[in-house]
XYZ file of C-alpha atoms in Angstrom:
781
model
C 9.878 15.386 45.986
C 6.598 15.745 43.931
C 8.687 16.869 40.908
C 11.142 13.864 41.312
C 8.310 11.613 41.456
C 6.714 12.947 38.381
C 10.124 12.774 36.611
C 10.530 9.038 37.526
C 6.978 8.272 36.567
C 7.421 9.899 33.112
C 10.816 7.957 32.716
C 9.016 4.595 33.528
C 6.355 5.486 30.851
C 8.952 6.273 28.264
C 10.875 3.232 28.865
C 8.071 0.741 28.319
C 7.418 1.922 24.675
C 10.218 0.454 22.368
C 11.218 3.358 19.963
C 11.112 1.184 16.916
C 7.869 -0.483 17.717
C 5.391 1.667 19.362
C 3.525 4.857 18.436
C 2.579 6.469 21.707
C 1.058 9.806 23.067
C 0.129 11.630 26.130
C -3.024 13.260 24.552
C -6.020 12.006 22.714
C -6.425 12.169 18.978
C -8.188 15.319 17.851
C -8.986 14.419 14.152
C -8.777 11.702 11.566
C -4.942 12.121 11.032
C -4.107 11.902 14.689
C -6.248 8.728 15.574
C -4.537 5.181 15.488
C -5.417 2.624 12.872
C -5.910 -1.083 13.382
C -7.546 -3.704 10.929
C -8.047 -7.282 10.069
C -7.768 -6.797 6.401
C -11.440 -6.185 5.857
C -12.703 -4.188 8.963
C -10.738 -1.222 10.145
C -10.987 0.882 13.366
C -9.526 4.322 13.793
C -9.377 4.978 17.433
C -9.273 8.541 18.879
C -8.782 7.789 22.471
C -10.743 10.779 23.619
C -12.625 11.224 27.044
C -15.817 10.325 24.993
C -14.503 7.709 22.786
C -14.832 7.861 18.925
C -13.864 4.917 16.781
C -14.248 5.414 13.059
C -15.256 1.956 11.614
C -14.718 0.742 7.971
C -15.413 -2.353 5.951
C -13.525 -2.458 2.575
C -16.483 -3.286 0.437
C -18.647 -0.324 1.484
C -18.482 1.897 -1.613
C -20.823 4.772 -3.035
C -22.784 2.533 -5.379
C -22.936 -0.499 -7.666
C -21.189 -1.029 -11.043
C -21.450 1.620 -13.620
C -20.960 1.001 -17.332
C -18.993 4.085 -18.115
C -17.736 3.039 -21.489
C -17.762 5.748 -24.263
C -19.562 4.245 -27.241
C -17.792 6.619 -29.609
C -14.472 5.373 -28.855
C -13.843 2.718 -31.297
C -14.908 4.867 -34.295
C -12.792 7.620 -33.234
C -9.524 5.771 -32.518
C -7.968 5.819 -35.998
C -8.747 9.389 -36.567
C -6.988 10.381 -33.276
C -4.018 8.280 -34.145
C -3.601 10.037 -37.429
C -3.721 13.526 -35.763
C -1.032 12.442 -33.292
C 1.141 11.092 -36.034
C 0.668 14.291 -37.986
C 1.721 16.418 -34.990
C -1.777 17.621 -34.309
C -1.518 17.076 -30.549
C -4.070 19.461 -29.222
C -6.688 18.415 -31.690
C -5.954 14.790 -30.782
C -6.325 15.526 -27.071
C -9.633 17.133 -27.543
C -10.963 14.433 -29.751
C -9.663 11.854 -27.115
C -11.686 13.518 -24.328
C -14.720 13.992 -26.498
C -14.856 10.418 -27.690
C -13.026 8.355 -25.237
C -13.402 9.678 -21.762
C -15.677 7.797 -19.454
C -19.189 8.714 -18.883
C -19.764 9.651 -16.040
C -16.067 10.570 -15.553
C -15.438 8.846 -12.266
C -15.854 5.444 -10.807
C -17.315 4.673 -7.307
C -15.644 5.911 -4.211
C -14.956 4.303 -0.943
C -17.285 5.239 1.916
C -17.110 5.046 5.804
C -19.186 2.428 7.645
C -20.242 4.290 10.886
C -18.608 5.664 14.081
C -18.794 3.885 17.255
C -19.267 6.283 20.210
C -18.676 5.528 23.864
C -19.458 8.079 26.499
C -17.986 7.118 29.958
C -19.010 10.405 31.470
C -15.496 11.502 32.118
C -14.502 15.280 31.973
C -11.511 15.501 29.715
C -10.086 18.088 32.012
C -9.971 15.768 35.030
C -8.137 13.049 33.336
C -4.573 12.483 34.570
C -1.725 10.139 33.404
C -3.098 9.752 30.085
C -1.530 7.420 27.465
C -2.372 5.951 24.232
C -0.313 3.659 22.168
C -0.300 1.550 18.921
C 1.735 -1.723 18.864
C 3.200 -2.216 15.306
C 4.110 -5.765 16.495
C 1.001 -7.061 17.844
C -1.244 -4.950 15.838
C -3.512 -3.732 18.751
C -4.021 -0.252 20.259
C -5.088 1.066 23.730
C -5.576 3.855 26.142
C -4.970 4.386 29.677
C -5.534 7.102 32.311
C -6.497 8.002 35.859
C -9.884 9.572 36.511
C -11.431 10.057 40.130
C -8.669 7.726 41.576
C -9.420 4.864 39.189
C -7.275 3.702 36.444
C -9.221 3.057 33.201
C -7.950 1.142 30.340
C -9.163 0.495 26.755
C -7.861 -2.093 24.331
C -8.783 -2.579 20.689
C -8.179 -5.805 18.719
C -8.767 -6.467 15.031
C -9.017 -10.188 14.762
C -8.297 -11.862 11.561
C -8.933 -15.336 12.728
C -12.416 -14.407 13.944
C -13.198 -11.647 11.367
C -14.341 -9.168 13.934
C -13.259 -6.164 15.848
C -13.183 -6.568 19.681
C -12.753 -3.927 22.492
C -12.443 -4.061 26.259
C -13.096 -1.223 28.621
C -11.978 -1.801 32.144
C -11.722 0.107 35.575
C -9.381 -0.735 38.482
C -12.226 0.118 40.872
C -15.216 -2.358 40.818
C -18.394 -0.958 39.844
C -17.079 2.459 38.578
C -17.393 1.921 34.708
C -20.247 3.625 33.074
C -20.740 3.818 29.202
C -23.331 4.837 26.729
C -22.590 3.119 23.492
C -24.012 4.002 20.119
C -23.411 3.741 16.373
C -23.805 6.907 14.163
C -24.052 7.336 10.388
C -25.422 10.110 8.378
C -26.170 8.297 4.908
C -28.681 5.710 4.016
C -29.641 4.317 7.510
C -32.802 2.221 7.366
C -32.601 1.445 11.030
C -30.324 1.777 14.017
C -31.623 -0.106 16.885
C -30.415 -1.180 20.339
C -31.886 -4.114 22.133
C -31.427 -6.206 25.260
C -33.144 -9.560 24.774
C -32.464 -12.323 27.317
C -29.123 -10.670 28.299
C -27.947 -10.235 24.566
C -27.152 -6.596 24.410
C -26.842 -5.442 20.881
C -27.079 -2.419 18.403
C -27.927 -3.275 14.911
C -27.348 -0.795 12.049
C -29.010 -1.487 8.669
C -28.049 0.637 5.722
C -29.446 0.366 2.274
C -27.281 2.994 0.171
C -24.234 2.484 -1.891
C -23.405 -1.063 -0.969
C -26.028 -2.271 1.403
C -24.872 -3.744 4.723
C -25.766 -4.773 8.215
C -23.402 -3.939 11.303
C -23.856 -5.177 14.640
C -22.319 -4.345 18.086
C -22.650 -6.873 20.910
C -21.930 -5.718 24.608
C -20.964 -8.064 27.331
C -20.578 -6.562 30.928
C -18.891 -7.650 34.040
C -21.096 -6.388 36.780
C -23.549 -3.366 36.536
C -26.737 -3.044 34.699
C -27.647 -2.476 31.093
C -30.363 -0.595 29.576
C -31.205 -0.437 25.779
C -33.047 2.499 24.637
C -33.523 3.836 21.092
C -30.138 3.370 19.270
C -27.988 3.307 22.361
C -26.844 0.834 25.079
C -26.242 2.311 28.603
C -24.058 0.671 31.043
C -24.035 1.597 34.682
C -21.855 0.406 37.534
C -19.708 -2.246 35.686
C -16.165 -3.180 36.215
C -15.480 -4.386 32.584
C -17.308 -3.916 29.273
C -16.426 -6.002 26.302
C -17.583 -5.053 22.727
C -17.620 -7.319 19.691
C -18.376 -5.792 16.241
C -18.838 -7.002 12.805
C -20.367 -5.746 9.555
C -21.140 -7.687 6.243
C -22.198 -6.367 2.862
C -24.052 -7.257 -0.237
C -20.890 -7.189 -2.138
C -19.902 -10.689 -0.810
C -23.467 -12.117 0.025
C -26.474 -12.478 -2.514
C -28.969 -11.120 -0.222
C -29.767 -9.251 3.095
C -30.672 -12.496 4.840
C -27.255 -14.092 3.912
C -25.109 -11.189 5.021
C -27.269 -10.572 8.209
C -26.818 -14.286 9.030
C -23.045 -13.996 8.705
C -22.943 -10.965 11.014
C -24.950 -12.912 13.637
C -22.714 -16.006 13.296
C -19.441 -14.075 13.727
C -20.731 -11.920 16.550
C -22.220 -15.016 18.426
C -19.002 -17.109 17.959
C -16.746 -14.222 19.094
C -18.861 -13.508 22.092
C -18.749 -17.150 23.100
C -15.097 -17.372 22.868
C -14.664 -14.098 24.968
C -12.295 -11.315 24.598
C -9.134 -13.046 26.032
C -9.374 -15.876 23.606
C -10.021 -13.587 20.842
C -7.146 -11.301 21.731
C -4.590 -14.077 22.068
C -5.466 -15.603 18.681
C -5.349 -12.284 17.032
C -1.992 -11.270 18.442
C -0.602 -14.687 17.604
C -1.863 -14.356 14.046
C -0.510 -10.825 13.647
C 2.992 -11.459 15.241
C 3.468 -14.560 13.104
C 3.362 -12.299 9.981
C 5.050 -9.136 11.506
C 7.664 -11.103 13.462
C 9.192 -12.674 10.170
C 11.325 -9.463 9.674
C 13.404 -7.649 12.480
C 15.210 -4.388 11.575
C 17.852 -2.553 13.625
C 19.232 0.485 12.019
C 21.111 1.471 15.325
C 19.920 3.178 18.519
C 18.596 6.783 18.849
C 20.790 9.208 20.754
C 19.894 10.009 24.362
C 16.214 9.920 25.038
C 15.398 11.070 21.387
C 13.574 7.759 20.776
C 11.857 7.511 24.128
C 9.723 10.677 23.465
C 5.981 10.596 22.620
C 5.607 10.089 18.984
C 4.211 13.735 18.339
C 7.330 15.015 20.073
C 9.638 12.856 17.930
C 7.977 14.015 14.640
C 8.678 17.606 15.753
C 12.257 16.957 17.021
C 13.074 15.058 13.786
C 12.536 18.114 11.728
C 15.505 19.871 13.500
C 17.722 16.923 14.562
C 17.226 13.945 12.325
C 20.626 12.533 13.245
C 19.453 11.912 16.862
C 16.710 9.634 16.156
C 17.610 6.872 13.658
C 14.994 4.677 15.255
C 12.351 6.844 13.885
C 13.107 5.456 10.490
C 12.951 2.038 11.929
C 9.515 2.688 13.480
C 8.250 4.044 10.037
C 9.532 0.764 8.387
C 7.656 -1.305 10.974
C 4.567 0.983 10.570
C 4.489 0.267 6.956
C 4.405 -3.449 7.557
C 1.643 -2.925 10.328
C -0.536 -0.998 7.893
C -0.286 -3.667 5.067
C -1.156 -6.528 7.416
C -3.939 -4.487 8.786
C -5.528 -3.480 5.442
C -4.895 -6.390 3.148
C -5.460 -10.066 4.065
C -7.048 -12.971 2.300
C -10.666 -12.976 3.209
C -12.074 -15.296 0.564
C -12.673 -15.146 -3.208
C -13.613 -11.475 -2.908
C -10.724 -9.982 -0.755
C -10.008 -6.408 -1.405
C -6.530 -4.818 -1.516
C -5.431 -1.674 0.219
C -6.957 1.473 -1.415
C -5.579 5.011 -1.486
C -6.236 5.221 2.296
C -5.566 1.693 2.918
C -8.685 0.644 4.834
C -9.572 3.766 6.789
C -11.855 6.537 5.685
C -14.208 9.178 7.373
C -15.637 10.868 4.233
C -18.320 10.091 1.794
C -16.385 12.017 -0.806
C -12.766 11.321 0.210
C -9.730 12.689 -1.706
C -9.520 11.076 -5.140
C -12.472 8.836 -4.107
C -9.907 6.651 -2.091
C -10.094 4.489 -4.955
C -7.537 2.190 -6.530
C -5.239 4.379 -8.657
C -3.232 2.074 -10.658
C -0.855 4.417 -12.540
C 1.257 4.278 -9.268
C -0.508 4.381 -6.175
C -2.162 0.901 -5.688
C 0.979 -0.855 -6.944
C 3.247 1.257 -4.455
C 1.025 -0.269 -1.689
C 2.646 -3.798 -2.547
C 6.172 -2.833 -3.300
C 7.240 -4.244 -0.009
C 4.943 -7.192 0.315
C 7.191 -9.831 -1.197
C 10.440 -8.413 0.033
C 9.428 -8.024 3.594
C 7.976 -11.510 3.816
C 4.318 -10.699 3.628
C 3.433 -12.591 0.523
C 0.042 -13.495 1.775
C -0.920 -9.774 1.795
C -0.878 -9.955 -2.141
C -3.855 -12.207 -2.291
C -6.513 -9.374 -2.305
C -4.686 -7.540 -4.981
C -4.851 -10.782 -7.152
C -8.616 -11.069 -6.390
C -9.140 -7.406 -7.659
C -7.282 -8.230 -10.731
C -9.431 -11.126 -11.508
C -12.532 -8.899 -11.076
C -10.980 -6.161 -13.088
C -9.781 -8.525 -15.868
C -13.450 -9.323 -16.692
C -14.523 -5.682 -16.757
C -11.377 -5.085 -18.877
C -12.396 -7.666 -21.466
C -15.681 -5.872 -22.057
C -13.848 -2.578 -22.132
C -11.234 -3.786 -24.678
C -14.066 -4.801 -27.065
C -16.219 -1.741 -26.490
C -13.503 1.016 -26.813
C -10.929 -0.612 -29.112
C -12.532 -3.587 -30.787
C -9.785 -5.799 -29.191
C -9.712 -9.064 -27.474
C -7.922 -9.483 -24.156
C -8.457 -6.864 -21.286
C -7.448 -3.291 -20.656
C -7.542 -1.217 -17.632
C -6.887 2.565 -17.532
C -5.591 4.715 -14.588
C -8.178 3.859 -11.846
C -10.456 1.137 -10.872
C -12.920 0.589 -8.124
C -14.499 -2.157 -6.032
C -16.281 -3.445 -9.224
C -13.175 -3.452 -11.383
C -14.003 -0.438 -13.323
C -12.065 -0.378 -16.497
C -12.972 2.884 -18.240
C -10.844 6.034 -18.425
C -11.096 8.233 -15.481
C -11.551 12.074 -15.051
C -11.469 14.563 -17.908
C -8.068 16.176 -18.854
C -5.315 15.366 -21.347
C -2.581 14.861 -18.731
C -4.320 12.074 -16.814
C -7.438 10.623 -18.505
C -6.156 8.325 -21.344
C -3.626 5.652 -20.078
C -4.485 2.145 -21.302
C -1.678 0.507 -19.332
C -3.089 -0.182 -15.835
C -3.603 -3.930 -16.514
C 0.093 -4.450 -17.464
C 1.454 -2.965 -14.258
C -0.966 -4.790 -12.199
C 0.019 -8.177 -14.077
C 3.650 -7.321 -13.227
C 2.762 -8.005 -9.564
C 1.551 -11.571 -10.505
C 4.821 -12.300 -12.103
C 6.822 -10.868 -9.266
C 4.833 -13.030 -6.709
C 6.219 -16.118 -8.780
C 9.711 -14.779 -8.832
C 9.829 -14.511 -5.020
C 7.850 -17.548 -4.222
C 8.702 -20.087 -6.969
C 4.942 -21.125 -6.954
C 4.596 -22.928 -10.356
C 0.996 -23.733 -9.598
C 0.122 -19.997 -9.173
C 2.207 -19.293 -12.268
C 0.317 -21.744 -14.350
C -3.182 -21.150 -12.995
C -3.208 -17.515 -12.016
C -0.432 -15.349 -13.508
C -0.034 -17.075 -16.927
C -3.665 -16.493 -18.142
C -3.669 -12.840 -16.999
C -0.402 -12.324 -18.858
C -1.640 -13.839 -21.970
C -4.900 -11.886 -21.765
C -3.079 -8.641 -21.438
C -0.865 -9.444 -24.235
C -3.726 -10.311 -26.431
C -5.089 -6.797 -26.143
C -1.873 -5.365 -27.092
C -1.280 -7.524 -30.137
C -4.430 -5.983 -31.419
C -4.206 -2.438 -30.102
C -0.689 -1.557 -30.652
C 0.129 0.082 -34.089
C 3.380 0.619 -35.955
C 5.101 4.100 -35.833
C 8.692 4.717 -37.160
C 9.313 0.977 -37.128
C 8.133 0.225 -33.531
C 4.828 -0.933 -31.946
C 3.514 2.019 -29.815
C 0.609 2.794 -27.692
C -1.670 5.942 -28.491
C -3.562 7.880 -27.511
C -1.699 7.642 -24.238
C 0.210 9.713 -21.606
C 3.042 9.657 -19.329
C 0.706 9.784 -16.073
C -0.354 13.176 -15.150
C 2.782 15.062 -16.571
C 1.951 17.590 -19.387
C 4.498 18.766 -22.058
C 4.870 21.749 -24.322
C 3.920 21.042 -27.917
C 7.028 21.235 -29.989
C 7.549 24.185 -32.506
C 7.236 21.844 -35.610
C 3.844 20.663 -34.467
C 0.530 22.470 -34.887
C -0.438 24.534 -31.822
C 3.061 24.841 -30.957
C 3.668 25.926 -27.208
C 0.372 24.557 -25.990
C 0.354 22.633 -22.898
C -0.833 18.962 -23.595
C -0.435 15.484 -22.279
C -1.521 12.958 -24.773
C 0.972 11.500 -27.303
C 2.274 8.263 -28.855
C 4.467 5.762 -27.239
C 5.586 7.321 -23.966
C 8.629 5.621 -22.346
C 6.809 4.198 -19.498
C 4.268 2.507 -21.795
C 7.272 0.971 -23.639
C 8.818 -0.181 -20.369
C 5.712 -1.732 -19.287
C 5.271 -3.606 -22.524
C 8.893 -4.750 -22.398
C 8.188 -6.087 -18.983
C 4.928 -7.948 -20.189
C 6.468 -9.636 -23.085
C 9.625 -10.529 -21.110
C 7.465 -11.990 -18.488
C 5.617 -14.237 -21.045
C 9.011 -15.567 -22.314
C 10.275 -16.156 -18.754
C 7.022 -17.870 -17.674
C 6.805 -19.963 -20.800
C 10.236 -21.261 -20.073
C 9.271 -22.287 -16.486
C 6.114 -23.777 -17.906
C 7.919 -25.661 -20.496
C 5.977 -23.997 -23.373
C 8.813 -21.865 -24.581
C 8.357 -23.204 -28.129
C 4.647 -22.448 -28.335
C 2.920 -19.766 -30.281
C 2.343 -17.580 -27.093
C 5.967 -17.225 -26.489
C 6.785 -16.728 -30.283
C 4.389 -13.921 -30.464
C 5.732 -12.323 -27.219
C 9.278 -12.514 -28.773
C 8.058 -11.006 -31.946
C 6.446 -7.992 -30.304
C 9.346 -7.489 -27.790
C 11.787 -7.191 -30.711
C 9.735 -4.041 -31.867
C 9.370 -2.232 -28.645
C 11.427 0.978 -28.538
C 14.215 0.867 -25.776
C 14.373 3.936 -23.502
C 15.910 6.941 -25.413
C 18.508 9.316 -24.132
C 18.160 13.038 -24.618
C 20.482 16.013 -25.110
C 21.253 16.459 -21.441
C 22.069 12.698 -20.918
C 18.588 12.064 -19.536
C 16.003 9.305 -20.149
C 13.411 10.850 -22.615
C 9.711 10.753 -21.084
C 7.921 11.031 -24.487
C 8.631 10.056 -28.117
C 10.480 13.076 -28.773
C 12.498 15.576 -26.525
C 9.665 17.688 -25.522
C 9.799 20.709 -23.250
C 8.712 19.886 -19.665
C 6.028 22.065 -17.983
C 7.108 20.867 -14.623
C 10.767 19.925 -14.285
C 10.252 18.509 -10.815
C 6.973 16.500 -11.692
C 6.001 14.213 -8.773
C 5.484 11.063 -11.128
C 8.655 9.277 -12.062
C 6.996 7.536 -15.010
C 9.911 7.364 -17.426
C 12.000 5.664 -14.751
C 9.566 2.654 -14.317
C 12.113 0.547 -15.921
C 14.576 1.519 -13.128
C 12.135 0.880 -10.386
C 9.934 -0.896 -9.885
C 11.111 -2.647 -13.113
C 14.747 -3.643 -13.563
C 15.566 -2.938 -17.214
C 17.466 0.150 -16.481
C 19.296 -1.246 -13.347
C 23.229 -0.819 -13.094
C 23.915 -4.386 -13.350
C 21.754 -4.730 -16.418
C 22.403 -1.617 -18.524
C 24.828 0.900 -17.069
C 24.051 3.402 -19.942
C 20.513 3.441 -19.068
C 21.167 3.555 -15.456
C 23.377 6.694 -15.977
C 20.661 8.389 -17.897
C 18.140 7.424 -15.330
C 20.334 9.108 -12.762
C 20.427 12.360 -14.858
C 16.761 12.563 -15.120
C 16.328 11.613 -11.349
C 18.677 14.387 -10.372
C 16.781 16.834 -12.716
C 13.481 15.951 -11.221
C 14.802 16.279 -7.657
C 16.456 19.544 -8.292
C 13.313 20.871 -9.932
C 11.162 20.036 -6.865
C 10.029 16.438 -7.356
C 9.272 14.620 -4.219
C 6.605 17.183 -3.432
C 4.237 14.434 -2.113
C 5.064 11.713 0.277
C 4.533 8.899 -2.128
C 6.715 10.721 -4.819
C 9.438 11.116 -2.178
C 9.585 7.521 -1.312
C 9.704 6.530 -5.074
C 12.689 8.646 -5.159
C 14.297 6.694 -2.292
C 13.607 3.636 -4.134
C 15.082 4.766 -7.370
C 18.341 6.165 -5.870
C 18.706 2.808 -3.929
C 18.221 0.923 -7.197
C 21.098 3.084 -8.568
C 23.292 2.072 -5.532
C 23.113 5.771 -4.475
C 22.762 5.036 -0.737
C 23.601 8.398 0.658
C 21.302 10.321 -1.706
C 18.544 7.809 -1.115
C 19.018 8.390 2.584
C 18.617 12.218 2.230
C 15.264 11.520 0.854
C 14.606 9.182 3.817
C 15.333 12.060 6.104
C 13.323 14.494 3.993
C 10.319 12.104 4.040
C 10.424 11.865 7.909
C 10.832 15.557 8.278
C 8.014 16.699 6.084
C 5.345 14.060 5.318
C 4.247 12.211 8.341
C 0.970 13.272 9.888
C 0.367 13.138 13.694
C -0.384 9.245 13.554
C 2.543 8.816 11.043
C 0.322 8.294 7.985
C 1.859 9.645 4.730
C 0.563 12.931 3.438
C 1.194 15.349 0.635
C 3.150 17.611 2.946
C -0.092 18.095 4.950
C -3.535 16.498 4.525
C -4.869 14.667 2.558
C -3.758 11.371 3.844
C -2.600 8.752 1.198
C -1.182 5.467 2.582
C 1.031 4.646 -0.441
C 4.000 6.664 0.792
C 3.993 4.722 4.066
C 4.343 1.615 1.984
C 6.882 3.100 -0.411
C 8.962 4.109 2.632
C 9.248 0.425 3.846
C 10.064 -0.542 0.279
C 12.931 1.909 0.034
C 14.502 0.958 3.362
C 14.502 -2.602 2.042
C 16.029 -1.780 -1.244
C 18.997 -0.087 0.602
C 19.743 -3.408 2.320
C 18.769 -5.974 -0.431
C 18.161 -6.280 -4.005
C 17.673 -9.398 -6.193
C 17.541 -9.011 -10.006
C 19.487 -12.064 -11.453
C 21.761 -11.636 -8.434
C 21.134 -11.555 -4.646
C 22.796 -8.318 -3.723
C 23.581 -7.783 -0.022
C 23.802 -4.163 1.089
C 23.645 -2.691 -2.382
C 23.041 0.970 -1.236
C 24.062 1.236 2.444
C 24.022 4.749 3.541
C 26.929 6.009 5.592
C 24.422 7.358 8.180
C 23.608 3.751 9.127
C 27.078 2.335 9.546
C 26.014 -0.540 12.031
C 22.803 -2.593 11.953
C 21.102 -5.780 11.100
C 18.118 -7.105 9.434
C 16.516 -10.511 9.267
C 13.781 -12.328 7.368
C 13.956 -10.331 4.045
C 13.065 -12.187 0.857
C 15.025 -12.319 -2.408
C 13.828 -13.451 -5.735
C 14.346 -17.161 -6.210
C 13.037 -18.134 -2.938
C 15.931 -16.959 -0.518
C 15.398 -15.852 3.160
C 18.153 -13.231 4.054
C 19.587 -12.193 7.291
C 22.309 -9.462 7.279
C 24.413 -7.687 9.909
C 26.949 -4.965 9.145
C 29.403 -2.888 11.094
C 31.454 0.183 10.195
C 29.659 0.307 6.817
C 30.844 -3.221 5.845
C 28.979 -6.591 5.739
C 29.870 -8.470 9.088
C 27.804 -11.725 8.253
C 24.814 -12.917 6.224
C 22.855 -15.969 6.518
C 20.825 -16.926 3.348
C 18.383 -19.802 3.532
C 17.368 -21.566 0.368
C 13.577 -22.303 0.290
C 13.392 -23.834 -3.163
C 16.963 -25.175 -3.911
C 17.505 -22.697 -6.682
C 21.161 -21.771 -7.796
C 22.400 -18.750 -5.945
C 24.280 -15.900 -7.530
C 25.614 -13.358 -4.968
C 27.063 -9.899 -4.893
C 28.153 -7.862 -1.694
C 28.326 -4.100 -1.617
C 29.938 -2.571 -4.539
C 31.365 -5.834 -5.671
C 33.927 -6.800 -2.920
C 35.204 -10.311 -2.607
C 33.549 -12.599 0.065
C 33.358 -16.117 1.211
C 30.356 -18.628 1.350
C 30.742 -21.150 4.320
C 34.255 -20.081 4.533
C 35.202 -20.697 0.948
C 35.946 -17.859 -1.613
C 32.987 -17.255 -3.770
C 33.648 -17.738 -7.441
C 30.332 -17.892 -9.129
C 26.957 -19.453 -9.274
C 26.209 -21.539 -6.248
C 23.998 -24.647 -6.186
C 21.776 -24.770 -3.091
C 19.695 -27.244 -1.331
C 16.142 -26.436 -0.231
C 16.152 -25.781 3.511
C 19.770 -25.317 3.853
C 21.443 -22.181 4.969
C 24.620 -20.385 3.736
C 27.004 -18.118 5.676
C 28.540 -15.120 3.910
C 31.467 -13.254 5.250
C 34.296 -10.993 3.852
């Protein structure tokens, strides 16, 4: 009987957690990579759910220090000599001169730092806890814990409120008067004071820090029943039934002085405390579900009880039986959207985007500084922002671009003697624009600003926001181009960059060059640079047409330069070439897919635009994969997106499965096949699934790369360029029906699958379709 009761109880527990929506576990988190993340775009909480609770807290402007001017004063004078060396085949000498004369000093920008840990000791022995569960709801954006202890049911719930700008927590016991808690904040670096107080019933802990980016943090404690004692740096609650906590932290990054950010902390905490947890919770969930609920994905149901297992069991089982748990892919898709909403929201003029770890960090020296790495990683964070109907999340990225643009203008003058702005391959909270690190395969890449500017143009393409195009995107595009009009130089009849790299990928110096056989990275005009310049100048031409300035000098100059940007070249094996010549690769399976930028996220090499380049892209992609590429989670998800763009759905799905088998950590964060955690792969995965179902370059393409492993399913709320909202359902591998809503009234060009015939509103589709803003159109076979 006891066994049956236990089985029924476990079955009931499993049934309450939707396999596509919830992460859930029957044990506490044991480390950073197993705790559960929530956030309001500025404040983050990573909840362990242990017997003595630990919550790692973050605020996205807490970095290791202020702005550093790292520009190398020798750069401008050295540039011409370095270019001469490169043109003469003296690659090694050019690389060494580049490092000596152009690398930043110091070599690295600031790094992202933790705020503090919130510790709550309930006096519960972990060995006596029963019926333990913890969960994260990717739809509502909250997380919680429940368990039995001494015949009482204890629950914890954590809310990250965007409307209130705070974190809120509720601890509750089913037995009146049985809840005890000792609450404290802990931090090891730069603490000025950490003091608990209980004045007039206002129970608070105030943490003041004056290192890196100074800040003030405050915990407010409200109890139902029991008594409260403040002592030293902790608050002790005895005999309560419920304890609510409100938390905020504010920094000098957004406020001019300590009195200003202290006042803001006090205001937010007081307002939230007055409103109460229930009100805060309701508003936060309403806000979160308004965003998350725009898209719904169904890739089919998992077999048997495969999807109803705790998440850690699903991770383990998927390694051996991936076909049994298709909802694991749906959950990862939804998790990516949760993480973006949690880590990237508009919090004012100085919003900050998701960094290498999104919002969550426990280390003062995190991997790669948890910076903004803009040669792939930061941009990957936003690949699905527009397509999965989360356009609002891009505002922090655009805010950082504005900050970095100003730093980049100074850097352009200092390093190159040019106007406009330039960014290299990393930036930080201050918009650092100097080259980063010290090595020829990765230090010198002057293209970061162009890739970021691409996201501004993409935002217009999806939203049709002409005001944004005029006031935000257009000035940045022109300022970026202004730099390259000065910086680029002619080589063999084309405008080229140099010294530059194909990010992080070294090559073997050719036999006809000096130091033949040496491993180097710096060269002239890598394919990725050319693809980015193609996109920049094309965007100016496109934007000029929209803004009715297509006959002006800005557009004329862009057209002139575009005509002299070298198109991607094809090598002896039929592959897209990575560098100016067919250099021997050091790593055939390098993780970066830089020469395929024009395939994805760009579109210059797409099959519907240039089948020859698409074919060559596939050759290179196949070679990379066979050589071991996809060795990190983010690289594997880039592969998914590239194969989807090539309409190779089954090959893309093979990498979907591989990603889910190898790269998720215990809390489903992306990894490099084991720690450290990088969030980019989570976002790249969500983008990849979207690309299988919808693409939109000149044509709204329904089911362009549907894998045979997902024969039946549906998706609603995706967004196509041109301002179209797309719902699709399919069965037996074929379109069943689609609804396309026109937001803007733009003309609609359509394609289904591999080019099959179809109907729109019951009439055979014959070409470009005029639409009416607000109207919906039904597509059937």
